Coordinates of C-alpha atoms in Angstrom, one line a residue:
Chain A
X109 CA 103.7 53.6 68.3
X110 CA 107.3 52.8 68.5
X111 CA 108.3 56.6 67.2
X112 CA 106.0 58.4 69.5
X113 CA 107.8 56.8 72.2
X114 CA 111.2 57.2 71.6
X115 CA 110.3 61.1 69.9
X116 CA 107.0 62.3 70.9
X117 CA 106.0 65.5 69.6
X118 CA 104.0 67.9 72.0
X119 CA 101.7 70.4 70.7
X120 CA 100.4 73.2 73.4
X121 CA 97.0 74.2 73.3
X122 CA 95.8 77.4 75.6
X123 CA 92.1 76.8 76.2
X124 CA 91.3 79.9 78.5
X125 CA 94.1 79.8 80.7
X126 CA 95.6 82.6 82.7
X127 CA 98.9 82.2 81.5
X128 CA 100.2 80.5 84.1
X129 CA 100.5 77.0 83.1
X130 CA 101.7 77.7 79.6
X131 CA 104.4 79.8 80.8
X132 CA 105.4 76.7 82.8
X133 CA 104.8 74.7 79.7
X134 CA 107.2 76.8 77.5
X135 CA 109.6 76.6 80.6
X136 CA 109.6 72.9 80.6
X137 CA 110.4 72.5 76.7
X138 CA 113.4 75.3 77.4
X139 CA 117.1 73.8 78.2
X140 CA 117.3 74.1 81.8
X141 CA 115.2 71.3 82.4
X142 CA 116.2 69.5 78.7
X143 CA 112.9 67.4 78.0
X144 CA 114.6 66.9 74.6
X145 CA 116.4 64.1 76.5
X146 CA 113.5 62.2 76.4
X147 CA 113.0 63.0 72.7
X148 CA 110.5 65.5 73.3
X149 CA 109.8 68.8 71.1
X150 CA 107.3 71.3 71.0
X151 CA 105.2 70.9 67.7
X152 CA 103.6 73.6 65.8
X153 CA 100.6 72.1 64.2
X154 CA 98.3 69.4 65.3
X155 CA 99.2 67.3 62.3
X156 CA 102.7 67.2 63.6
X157 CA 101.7 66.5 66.9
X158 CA 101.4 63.1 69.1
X159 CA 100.7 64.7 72.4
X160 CA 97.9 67.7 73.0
X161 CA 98.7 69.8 76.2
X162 CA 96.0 71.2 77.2
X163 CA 95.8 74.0 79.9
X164 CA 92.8 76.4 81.3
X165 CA 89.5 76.5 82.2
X166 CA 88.2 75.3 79.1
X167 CA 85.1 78.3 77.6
X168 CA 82.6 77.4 75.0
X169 CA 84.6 78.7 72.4
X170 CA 87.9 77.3 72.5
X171 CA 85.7 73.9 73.8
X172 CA 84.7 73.8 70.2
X173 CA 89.0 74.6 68.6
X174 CA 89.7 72.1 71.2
X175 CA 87.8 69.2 69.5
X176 CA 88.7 70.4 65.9
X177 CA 92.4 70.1 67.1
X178 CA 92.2 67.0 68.6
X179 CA 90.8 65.3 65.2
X180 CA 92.8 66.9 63.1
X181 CA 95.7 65.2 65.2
X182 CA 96.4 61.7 63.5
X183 CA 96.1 58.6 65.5
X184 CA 97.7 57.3 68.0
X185 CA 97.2 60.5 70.1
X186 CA 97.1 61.7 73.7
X187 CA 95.8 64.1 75.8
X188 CA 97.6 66.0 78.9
X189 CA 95.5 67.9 80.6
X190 CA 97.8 70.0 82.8
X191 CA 96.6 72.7 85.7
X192 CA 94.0 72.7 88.2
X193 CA 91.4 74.9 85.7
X194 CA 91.9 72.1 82.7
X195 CA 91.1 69.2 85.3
X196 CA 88.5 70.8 87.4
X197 CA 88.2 74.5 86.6
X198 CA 90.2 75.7 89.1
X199 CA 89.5 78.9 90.8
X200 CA 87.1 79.4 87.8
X201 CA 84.2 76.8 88.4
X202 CA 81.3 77.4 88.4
X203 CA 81.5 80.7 85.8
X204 CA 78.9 81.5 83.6
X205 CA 81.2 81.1 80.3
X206 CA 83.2 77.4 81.4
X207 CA 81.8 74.9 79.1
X208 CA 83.1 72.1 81.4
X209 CA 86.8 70.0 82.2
X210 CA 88.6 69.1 79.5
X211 CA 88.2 65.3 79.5
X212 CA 84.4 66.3 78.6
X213 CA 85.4 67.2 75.0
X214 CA 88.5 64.9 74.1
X215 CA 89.7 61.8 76.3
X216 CA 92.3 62.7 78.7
X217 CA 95.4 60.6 79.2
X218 CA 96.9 62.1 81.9
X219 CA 96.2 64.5 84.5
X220 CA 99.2 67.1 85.8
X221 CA 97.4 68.9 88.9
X222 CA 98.9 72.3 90.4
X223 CA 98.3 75.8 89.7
X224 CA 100.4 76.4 87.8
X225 CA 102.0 73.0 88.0
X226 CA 106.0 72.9 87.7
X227 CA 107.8 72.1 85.0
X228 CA 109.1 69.2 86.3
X229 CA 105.5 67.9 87.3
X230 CA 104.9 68.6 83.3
X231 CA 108.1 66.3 82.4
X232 CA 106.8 63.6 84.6
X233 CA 103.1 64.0 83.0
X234 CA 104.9 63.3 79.7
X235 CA 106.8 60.3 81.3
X236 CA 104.8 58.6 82.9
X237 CA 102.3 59.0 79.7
X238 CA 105.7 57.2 76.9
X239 CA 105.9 54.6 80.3
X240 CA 102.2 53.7 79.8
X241 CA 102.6 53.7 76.0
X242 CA 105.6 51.3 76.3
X243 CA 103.6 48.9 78.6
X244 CA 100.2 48.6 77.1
X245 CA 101.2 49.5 73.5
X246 CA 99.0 52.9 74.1
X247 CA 94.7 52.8 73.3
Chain B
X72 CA 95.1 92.1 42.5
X73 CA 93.0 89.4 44.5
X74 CA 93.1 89.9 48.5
X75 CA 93.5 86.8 50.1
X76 CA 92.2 86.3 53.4
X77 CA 94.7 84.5 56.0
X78 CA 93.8 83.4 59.5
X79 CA 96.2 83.5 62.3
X80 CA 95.7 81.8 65.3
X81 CA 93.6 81.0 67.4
X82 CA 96.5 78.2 67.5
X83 CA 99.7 79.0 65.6
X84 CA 103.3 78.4 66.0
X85 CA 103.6 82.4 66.5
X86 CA 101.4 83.1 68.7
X87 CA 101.2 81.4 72.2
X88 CA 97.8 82.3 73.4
X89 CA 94.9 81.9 71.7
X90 CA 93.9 84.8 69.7
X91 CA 92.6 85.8 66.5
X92 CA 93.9 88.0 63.6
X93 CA 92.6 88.0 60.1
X94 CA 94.9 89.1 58.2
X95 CA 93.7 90.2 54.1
X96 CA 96.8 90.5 52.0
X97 CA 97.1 92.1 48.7
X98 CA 100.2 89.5 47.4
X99 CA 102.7 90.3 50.6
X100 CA 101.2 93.3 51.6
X101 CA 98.8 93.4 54.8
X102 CA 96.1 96.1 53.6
X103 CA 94.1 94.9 56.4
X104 CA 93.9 93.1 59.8
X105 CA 91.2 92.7 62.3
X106 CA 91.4 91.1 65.8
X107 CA 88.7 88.3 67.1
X108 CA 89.0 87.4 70.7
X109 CA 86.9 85.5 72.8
X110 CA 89.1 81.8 73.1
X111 CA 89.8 83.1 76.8
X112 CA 87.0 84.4 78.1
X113 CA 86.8 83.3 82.0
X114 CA 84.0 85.5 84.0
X115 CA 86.3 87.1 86.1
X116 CA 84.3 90.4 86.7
X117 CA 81.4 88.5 87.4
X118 CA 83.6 86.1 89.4
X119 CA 85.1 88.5 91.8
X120 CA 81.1 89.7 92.2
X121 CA 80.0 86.6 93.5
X122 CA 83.0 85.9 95.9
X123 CA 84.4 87.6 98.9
X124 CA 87.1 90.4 99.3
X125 CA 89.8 87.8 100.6
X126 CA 88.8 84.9 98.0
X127 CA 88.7 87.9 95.5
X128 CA 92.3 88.4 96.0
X129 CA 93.1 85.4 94.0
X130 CA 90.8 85.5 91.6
X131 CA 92.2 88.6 90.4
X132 CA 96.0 87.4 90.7
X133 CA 94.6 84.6 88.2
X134 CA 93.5 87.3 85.6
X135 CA 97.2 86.6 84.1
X136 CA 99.5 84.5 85.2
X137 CA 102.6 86.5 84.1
X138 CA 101.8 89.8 85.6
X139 CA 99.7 88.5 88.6
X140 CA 101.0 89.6 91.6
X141 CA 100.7 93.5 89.1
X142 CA 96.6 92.2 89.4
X143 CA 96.9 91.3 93.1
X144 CA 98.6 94.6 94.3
X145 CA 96.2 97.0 92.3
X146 CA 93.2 95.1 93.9
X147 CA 94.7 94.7 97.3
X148 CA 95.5 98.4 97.2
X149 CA 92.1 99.5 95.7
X150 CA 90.1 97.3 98.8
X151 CA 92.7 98.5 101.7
X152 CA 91.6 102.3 100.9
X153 CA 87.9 101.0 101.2
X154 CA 88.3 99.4 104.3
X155 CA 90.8 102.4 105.9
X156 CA 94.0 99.8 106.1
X157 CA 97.4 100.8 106.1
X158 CA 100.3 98.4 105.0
X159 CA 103.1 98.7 106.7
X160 CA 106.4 99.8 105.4
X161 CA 108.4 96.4 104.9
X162 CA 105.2 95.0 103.3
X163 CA 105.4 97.2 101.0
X164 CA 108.8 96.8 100.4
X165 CA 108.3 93.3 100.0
X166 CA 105.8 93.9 97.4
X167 CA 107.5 96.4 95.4
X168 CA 110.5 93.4 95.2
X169 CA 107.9 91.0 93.7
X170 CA 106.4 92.7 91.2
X171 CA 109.9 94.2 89.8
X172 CA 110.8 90.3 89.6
X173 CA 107.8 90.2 87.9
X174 CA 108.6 92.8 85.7
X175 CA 111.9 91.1 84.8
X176 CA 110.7 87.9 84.0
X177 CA 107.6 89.3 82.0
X178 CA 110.2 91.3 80.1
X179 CA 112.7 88.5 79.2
X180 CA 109.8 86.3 78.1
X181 CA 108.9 89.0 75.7
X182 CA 112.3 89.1 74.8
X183 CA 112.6 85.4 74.0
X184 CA 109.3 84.7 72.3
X185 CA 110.3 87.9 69.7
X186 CA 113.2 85.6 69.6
X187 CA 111.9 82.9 68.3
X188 CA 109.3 84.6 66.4
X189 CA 112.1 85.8 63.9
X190 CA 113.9 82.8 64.1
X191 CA 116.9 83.4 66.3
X192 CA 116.0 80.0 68.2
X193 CA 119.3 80.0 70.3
X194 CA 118.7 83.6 71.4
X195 CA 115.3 82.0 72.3
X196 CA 116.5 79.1 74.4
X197 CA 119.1 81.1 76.0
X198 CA 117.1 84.0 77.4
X199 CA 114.4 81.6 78.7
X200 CA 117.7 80.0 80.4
X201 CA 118.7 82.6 82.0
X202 CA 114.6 84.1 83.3
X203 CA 114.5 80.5 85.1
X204 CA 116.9 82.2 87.5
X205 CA 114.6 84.8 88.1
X206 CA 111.9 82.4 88.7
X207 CA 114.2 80.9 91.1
X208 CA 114.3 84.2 92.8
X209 CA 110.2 84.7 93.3
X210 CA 110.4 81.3 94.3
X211 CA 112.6 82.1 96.9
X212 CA 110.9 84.8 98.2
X213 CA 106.9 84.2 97.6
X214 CA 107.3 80.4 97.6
X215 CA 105.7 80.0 94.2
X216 CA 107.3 80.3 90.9
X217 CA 104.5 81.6 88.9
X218 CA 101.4 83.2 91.2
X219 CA 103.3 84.9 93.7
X220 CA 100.1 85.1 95.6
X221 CA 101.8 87.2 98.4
X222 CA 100.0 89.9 99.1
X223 CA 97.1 89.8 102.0
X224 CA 94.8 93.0 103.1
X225 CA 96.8 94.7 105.6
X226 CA 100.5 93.6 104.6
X227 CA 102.1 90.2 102.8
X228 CA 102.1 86.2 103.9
X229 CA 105.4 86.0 104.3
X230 CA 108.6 87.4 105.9
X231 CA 112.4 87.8 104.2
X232 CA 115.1 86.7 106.3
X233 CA 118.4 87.3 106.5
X234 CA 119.9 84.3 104.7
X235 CA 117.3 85.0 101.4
X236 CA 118.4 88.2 101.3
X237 CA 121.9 87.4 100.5
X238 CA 121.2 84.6 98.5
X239 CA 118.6 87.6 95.9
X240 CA 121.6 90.1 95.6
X241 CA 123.9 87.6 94.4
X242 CA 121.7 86.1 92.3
X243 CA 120.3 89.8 91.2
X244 CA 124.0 90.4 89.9
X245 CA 124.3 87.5 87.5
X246 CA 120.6 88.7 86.0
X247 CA 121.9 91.9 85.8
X248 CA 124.9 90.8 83.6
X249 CA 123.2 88.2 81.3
X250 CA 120.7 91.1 80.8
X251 CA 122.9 93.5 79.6
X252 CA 124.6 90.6 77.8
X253 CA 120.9 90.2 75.9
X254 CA 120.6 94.1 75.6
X255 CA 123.8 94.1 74.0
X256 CA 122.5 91.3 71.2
X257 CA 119.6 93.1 70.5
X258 CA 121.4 96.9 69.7
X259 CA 124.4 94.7 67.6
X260 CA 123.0 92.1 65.9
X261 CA 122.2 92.5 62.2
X262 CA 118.9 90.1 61.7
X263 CA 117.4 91.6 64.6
X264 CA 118.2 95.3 63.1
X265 CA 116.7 94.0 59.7
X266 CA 113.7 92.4 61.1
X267 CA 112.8 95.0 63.8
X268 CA 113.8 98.3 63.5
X269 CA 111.1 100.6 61.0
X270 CA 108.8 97.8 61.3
X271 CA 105.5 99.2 63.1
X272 CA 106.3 102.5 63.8
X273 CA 103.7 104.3 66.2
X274 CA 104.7 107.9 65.9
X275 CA 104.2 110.0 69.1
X276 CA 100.8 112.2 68.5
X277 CA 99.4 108.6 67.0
X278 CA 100.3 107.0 70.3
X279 CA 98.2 109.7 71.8
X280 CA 95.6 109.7 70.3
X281 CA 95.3 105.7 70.4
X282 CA 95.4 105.4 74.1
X283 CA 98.7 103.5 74.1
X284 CA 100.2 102.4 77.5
X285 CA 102.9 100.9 78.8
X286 CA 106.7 100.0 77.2
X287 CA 104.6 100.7 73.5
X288 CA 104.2 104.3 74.8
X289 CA 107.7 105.0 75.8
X290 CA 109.1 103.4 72.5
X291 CA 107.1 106.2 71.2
X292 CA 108.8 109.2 72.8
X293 CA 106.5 109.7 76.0
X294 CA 107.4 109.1 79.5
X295 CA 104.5 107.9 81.1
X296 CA 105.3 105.7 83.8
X297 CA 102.2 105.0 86.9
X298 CA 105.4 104.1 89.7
X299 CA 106.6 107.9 89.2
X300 CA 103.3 109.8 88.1
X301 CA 100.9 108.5 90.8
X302 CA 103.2 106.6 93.3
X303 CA 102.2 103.5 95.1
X304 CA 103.7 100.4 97.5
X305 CA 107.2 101.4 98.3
X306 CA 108.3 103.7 94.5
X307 CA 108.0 107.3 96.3
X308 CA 110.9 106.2 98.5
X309 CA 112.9 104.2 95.7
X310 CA 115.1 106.2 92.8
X311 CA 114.3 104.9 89.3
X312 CA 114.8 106.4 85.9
X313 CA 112.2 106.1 83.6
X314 CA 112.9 104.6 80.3
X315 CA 112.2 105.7 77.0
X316 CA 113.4 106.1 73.1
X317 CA 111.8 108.1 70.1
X318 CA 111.6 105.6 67.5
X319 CA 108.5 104.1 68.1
X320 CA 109.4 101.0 66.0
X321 CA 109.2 97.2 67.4
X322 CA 112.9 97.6 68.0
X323 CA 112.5 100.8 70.5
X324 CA 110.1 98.9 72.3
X325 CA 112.4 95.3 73.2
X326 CA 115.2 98.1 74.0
X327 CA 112.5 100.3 76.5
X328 CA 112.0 97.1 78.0
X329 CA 115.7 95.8 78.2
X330 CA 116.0 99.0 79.9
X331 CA 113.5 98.9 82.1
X332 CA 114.5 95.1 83.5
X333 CA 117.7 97.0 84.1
X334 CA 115.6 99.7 86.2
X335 CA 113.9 96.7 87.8
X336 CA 117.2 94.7 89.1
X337 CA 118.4 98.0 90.4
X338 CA 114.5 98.9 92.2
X339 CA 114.5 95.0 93.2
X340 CA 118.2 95.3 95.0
X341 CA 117.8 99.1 96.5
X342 CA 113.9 96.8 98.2
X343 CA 116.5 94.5 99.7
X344 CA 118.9 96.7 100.7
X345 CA 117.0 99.0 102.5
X346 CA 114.3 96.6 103.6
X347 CA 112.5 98.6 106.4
X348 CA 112.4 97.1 110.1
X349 CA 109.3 96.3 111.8
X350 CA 106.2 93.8 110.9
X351 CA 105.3 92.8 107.3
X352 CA 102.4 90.0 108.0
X353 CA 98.6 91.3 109.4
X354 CA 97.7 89.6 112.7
X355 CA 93.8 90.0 111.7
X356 CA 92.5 90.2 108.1
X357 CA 89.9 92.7 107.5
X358 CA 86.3 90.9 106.3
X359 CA 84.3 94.1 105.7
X360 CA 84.5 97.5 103.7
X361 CA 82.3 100.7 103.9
X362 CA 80.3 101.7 101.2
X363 CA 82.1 103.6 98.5
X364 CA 84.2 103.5 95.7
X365 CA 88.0 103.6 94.8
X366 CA 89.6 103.5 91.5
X367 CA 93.0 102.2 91.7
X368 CA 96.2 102.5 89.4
X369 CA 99.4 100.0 88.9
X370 CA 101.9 100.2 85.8
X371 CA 102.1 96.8 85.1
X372 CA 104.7 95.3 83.1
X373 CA 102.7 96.0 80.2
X374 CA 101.6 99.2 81.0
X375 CA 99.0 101.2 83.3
X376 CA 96.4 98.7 85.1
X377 CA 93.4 100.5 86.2
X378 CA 90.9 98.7 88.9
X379 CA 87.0 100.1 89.4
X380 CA 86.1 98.7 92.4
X381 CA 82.7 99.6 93.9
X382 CA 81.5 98.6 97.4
X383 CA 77.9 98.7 99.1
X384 CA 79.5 97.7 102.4
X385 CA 79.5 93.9 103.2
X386 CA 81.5 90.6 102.1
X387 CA 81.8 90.7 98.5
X388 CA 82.3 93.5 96.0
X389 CA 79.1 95.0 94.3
X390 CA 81.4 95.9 91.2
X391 CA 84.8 95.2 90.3
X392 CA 86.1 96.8 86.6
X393 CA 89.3 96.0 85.1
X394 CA 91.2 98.2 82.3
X395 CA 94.0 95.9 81.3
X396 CA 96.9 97.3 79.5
X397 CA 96.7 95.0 76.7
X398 CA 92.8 95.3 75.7
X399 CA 94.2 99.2 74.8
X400 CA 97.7 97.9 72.9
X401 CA 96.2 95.3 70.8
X402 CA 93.0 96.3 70.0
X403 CA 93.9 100.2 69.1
X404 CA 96.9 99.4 66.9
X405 CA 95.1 96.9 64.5
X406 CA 96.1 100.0 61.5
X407 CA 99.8 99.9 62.3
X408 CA 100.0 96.6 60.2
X409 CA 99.0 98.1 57.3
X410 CA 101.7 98.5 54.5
X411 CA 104.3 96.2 56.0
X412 CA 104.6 92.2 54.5
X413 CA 102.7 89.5 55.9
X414 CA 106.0 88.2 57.9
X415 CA 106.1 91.6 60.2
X416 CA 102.7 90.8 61.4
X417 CA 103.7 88.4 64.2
X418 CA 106.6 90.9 65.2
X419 CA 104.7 93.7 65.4
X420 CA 102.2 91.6 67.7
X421 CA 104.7 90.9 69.7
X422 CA 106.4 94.0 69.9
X423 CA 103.1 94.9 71.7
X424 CA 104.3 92.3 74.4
X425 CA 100.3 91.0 74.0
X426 CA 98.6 89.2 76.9
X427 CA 95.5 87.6 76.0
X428 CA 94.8 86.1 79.3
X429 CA 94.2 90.1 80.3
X430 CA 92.5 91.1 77.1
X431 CA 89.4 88.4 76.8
X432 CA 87.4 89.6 80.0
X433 CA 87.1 92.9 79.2
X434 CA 86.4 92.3 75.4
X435 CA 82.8 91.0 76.0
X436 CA 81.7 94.2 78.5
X437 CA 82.9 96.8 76.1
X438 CA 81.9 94.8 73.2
X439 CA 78.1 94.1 73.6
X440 CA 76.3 96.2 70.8
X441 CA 79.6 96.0 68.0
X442 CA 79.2 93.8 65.6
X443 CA 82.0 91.5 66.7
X444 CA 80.7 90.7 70.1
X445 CA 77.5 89.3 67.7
X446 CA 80.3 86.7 65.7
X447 CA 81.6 85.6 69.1
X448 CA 78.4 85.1 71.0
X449 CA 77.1 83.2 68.0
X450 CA 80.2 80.9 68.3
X451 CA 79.3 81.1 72.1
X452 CA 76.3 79.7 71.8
X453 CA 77.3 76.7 69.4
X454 CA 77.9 74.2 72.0
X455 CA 79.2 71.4 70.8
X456 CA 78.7 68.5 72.9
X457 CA 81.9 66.1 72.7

């Protein structure tokens, strides 16, 4: 628990999102706003990963990549869910191929709202996620 | 020898949206590779259906979030000739600046993920430095950093001033250095050479024949641009050059696009200049259109964008098409990987500047007898209940 806070790895995970809110993602892990500071990098596989960002409007398909990812991830793991489509569905609710919001397939941690939200909202998500972590020792 | 099968993506280091290639290798060699989509499917056709022409606006400008102000102008200008209204000049001219920006920032992120892809990480970090000024810029002038979301029927939300305008030229000339800067990196540098140029080579009659738009078709020796063959927002008034080079290889195309981001800043700064007098924002939005139909035609960053929109008078659309640039680029070109090593697949992917966000709605329409649409919907169907 101890190294996720001090280095927690992040692993992106696009589940039908317009591009939007993983452009911002990439842009938040890129120098100008440094979220190395706080120890975190950008993981390539979910067995690296301590942190699952998820953004869009989650479809049946990648609903089902979604939960494969999240178990493949080793314990103790969290769950961003960043953008208005990944909480809600955004401006896609309601279509015929949305399976649901992501906290319906894996348990969300924290919730980073806008569309897209900034990068800086993204580095607070992460924040105030290691904050939480620190105080309660994590799930 | 034994062909192995390898999977890459839906989530991959490479790769940055979720798509599928299956790759089957003979040792290093790719002898084939076939393309399964479906992670991003959204609705959006049936989507802009079921909402009205205004709400509709958005919805489309969320087809992709890089080029969406490209997906906001082509439907704004589609439903303004259905309802008989005219923009008027400094809208236009407004528009035209935004999806240039656009087109800069689209191209530098290209530029960087290639980057990174061949493992020139500082290149990588340094370009997406320097695009966070053009974000700045759209912020500045939309208000938004990613969906510009400034275009309204009849005209745009909101007005330059003065003080902005100052504030984008002198920004405009630092993006024009570090650009060239980048350009400059890309022609000189030795691992890019080695890992791009002669690596996916689209010859000219191939390009052709395969329906290739956009940056990929340039690269290949034709100029085909939309902005100077069918004219639209403010580029009949605006001088441009359009790029292109005869290689055809994944190098030709980062250095068609380096090009044209030059083309943009210079588009972008002649907008602001000569930024028309008069009114840019519509006192009264239109609700209704007449029956009829209008196809309408944008060159996105990625190449041409084509809009069907169909209207039997009323609120909402009756049918809204949409050729995206990508769905024609990736899904045409799965026979260009064939030959090179296993480690050129992700470049030539990227080369392609792919946008999966734009691909995944059209896939399922075009898709519904082939046999691939029949693996996806099975995966469809498999709901898995968390």
């Amino acid at each position: 628990m101890k190294a996720i806070r001090y280095s927690p790895w992040v692993m992106h995970f696009n589940a039908g999102a317009c591009n939007g809110c993983d452009i911002e993602v990439l842009a938040a892990l890129t120098p100008f706003f440094d979220p190395e500071r706080l120890g975190v990098k950008l993981a390539p596989n979910p067995r690296h990963a301590d942190i699952i960002i998820v953004t869009g409007a989650l479809n049946k398909k990648a609903a089902e990549r979604l939960r494969r990812l999240y178990d493949q991830t080793p314990s103790p793991k969290f769950v961003i869910a960043c953008g208005a489509c990944a909480i809600s569905g955004g401006v896609f609710s309601g279509s015929y191929p949305l399976f649901s919001r992501a906290d319906s397939v894996v348990p969300v941690d924290v919730y980073v709202p806008g569309c897209p939200p900034r990068p800086e909202a993204v580095i607070y998500g992460i924040k105030k996620l290691l904050d939480r972590v620190g105080e309660h020792g994590g799930d | 020898m034994v062909i192995v099968e390898i999977p890459i993506g839906p989530q991959h280091p490479a790769l940055h949206e979720p798509i599928m290639l299956k790759v089957r290798t003979e040792g290093e060699e790719v002898v084939e590779v076939s393309v399964n989509t479906g992670y991003n499917h959204r609705g959006i056709e049936k989507l802009l259906e079921k909402n009205s022409w205004v709400r509709g606006m958005y919805i489309s400008g969320r087809v992709c979030g890089i080029c969406n102000a490209v997906h906001m102008q082509t439907y704004v200008q589609g439903v303004e000739k259905l309802m008989g209204v005219e923009p008027p000049p400094r809208a236009n001219y407004i528009r035209t600046l935004v999806m240039e920006l656009e087109r800069i920032h689209s191209h530098m992120l290209v530029a960087a993920v290639m980057a990174e892809i061949i493992g020139f990480d500082t290149l990588f970090m340094l370009l997406m430095r320097d695009r966070e000024r053009v974000m700045y810029l759209k912020e500045l002038v939309t208000g938004n950093r990613v969906h510009a979301d400034i275009h309204m029927l009849g005209g745009v939300k909101r007005d330059l001033d003065e003080v902005r305008r100052d504030r984008i030229l002198s920004e405009l000339k630092i993006v024009e250095e570090r650009i060239k800067y980048y350009m400059k990196v890309f022609e000189e540098d030795y691992t890019i050479m080695k890992r791009l140029s002669e690596v996916g080579v689209i010859r000219k009659s191939e390009a052709l024949r395969l329906s290739i738009v956009g940056p990929t078709l340039r690269a290949s020796g034709i100029k085909s641009d939309v902005r100077s063959d069918d004219p639209y927002a403010a580029y009949s008034e605006i001088p441009f050059n359009v790029v292109s080079r005869d290689e055809g290889d994944s190098w030709a195309r980062m250095m068609v696009r380096f090009g044209e981001a030059l083309e943009s800043v210079s588009i972008a700064r002649y907008t602001v200049e000569k930024l028309p007098q008069g009114p840019a924002i519509p006192k009264t939005i239109p609700r209704a259109t007449k029956p009829g139909e209008v196809i309408s035609r944008v060159e996105a960053p990625r190449g041409e964008l084509l809009y069907h929109i169909v209207s039997v008078g009323g609120a909402n659309p009756y049918r809204v098409k949409i050729r995206t640039p990508s769905f024609l680029n990736i899904l045409n070109t799965e026979k260009v990987y064939i030959g090179h090593r296993l480690a050129d697949v992700p470049v030539i992917f990227a080369s392609y500047d792919p946008c999966i966000s734009c691909t995944e709605r059209v896939m399922v329409i075009d898709e519904k007898s082939g046999k691939k649409t029949y693996v996806s919907m099975r995966d469809l169907a498999r709901v898995r209940v968390g």
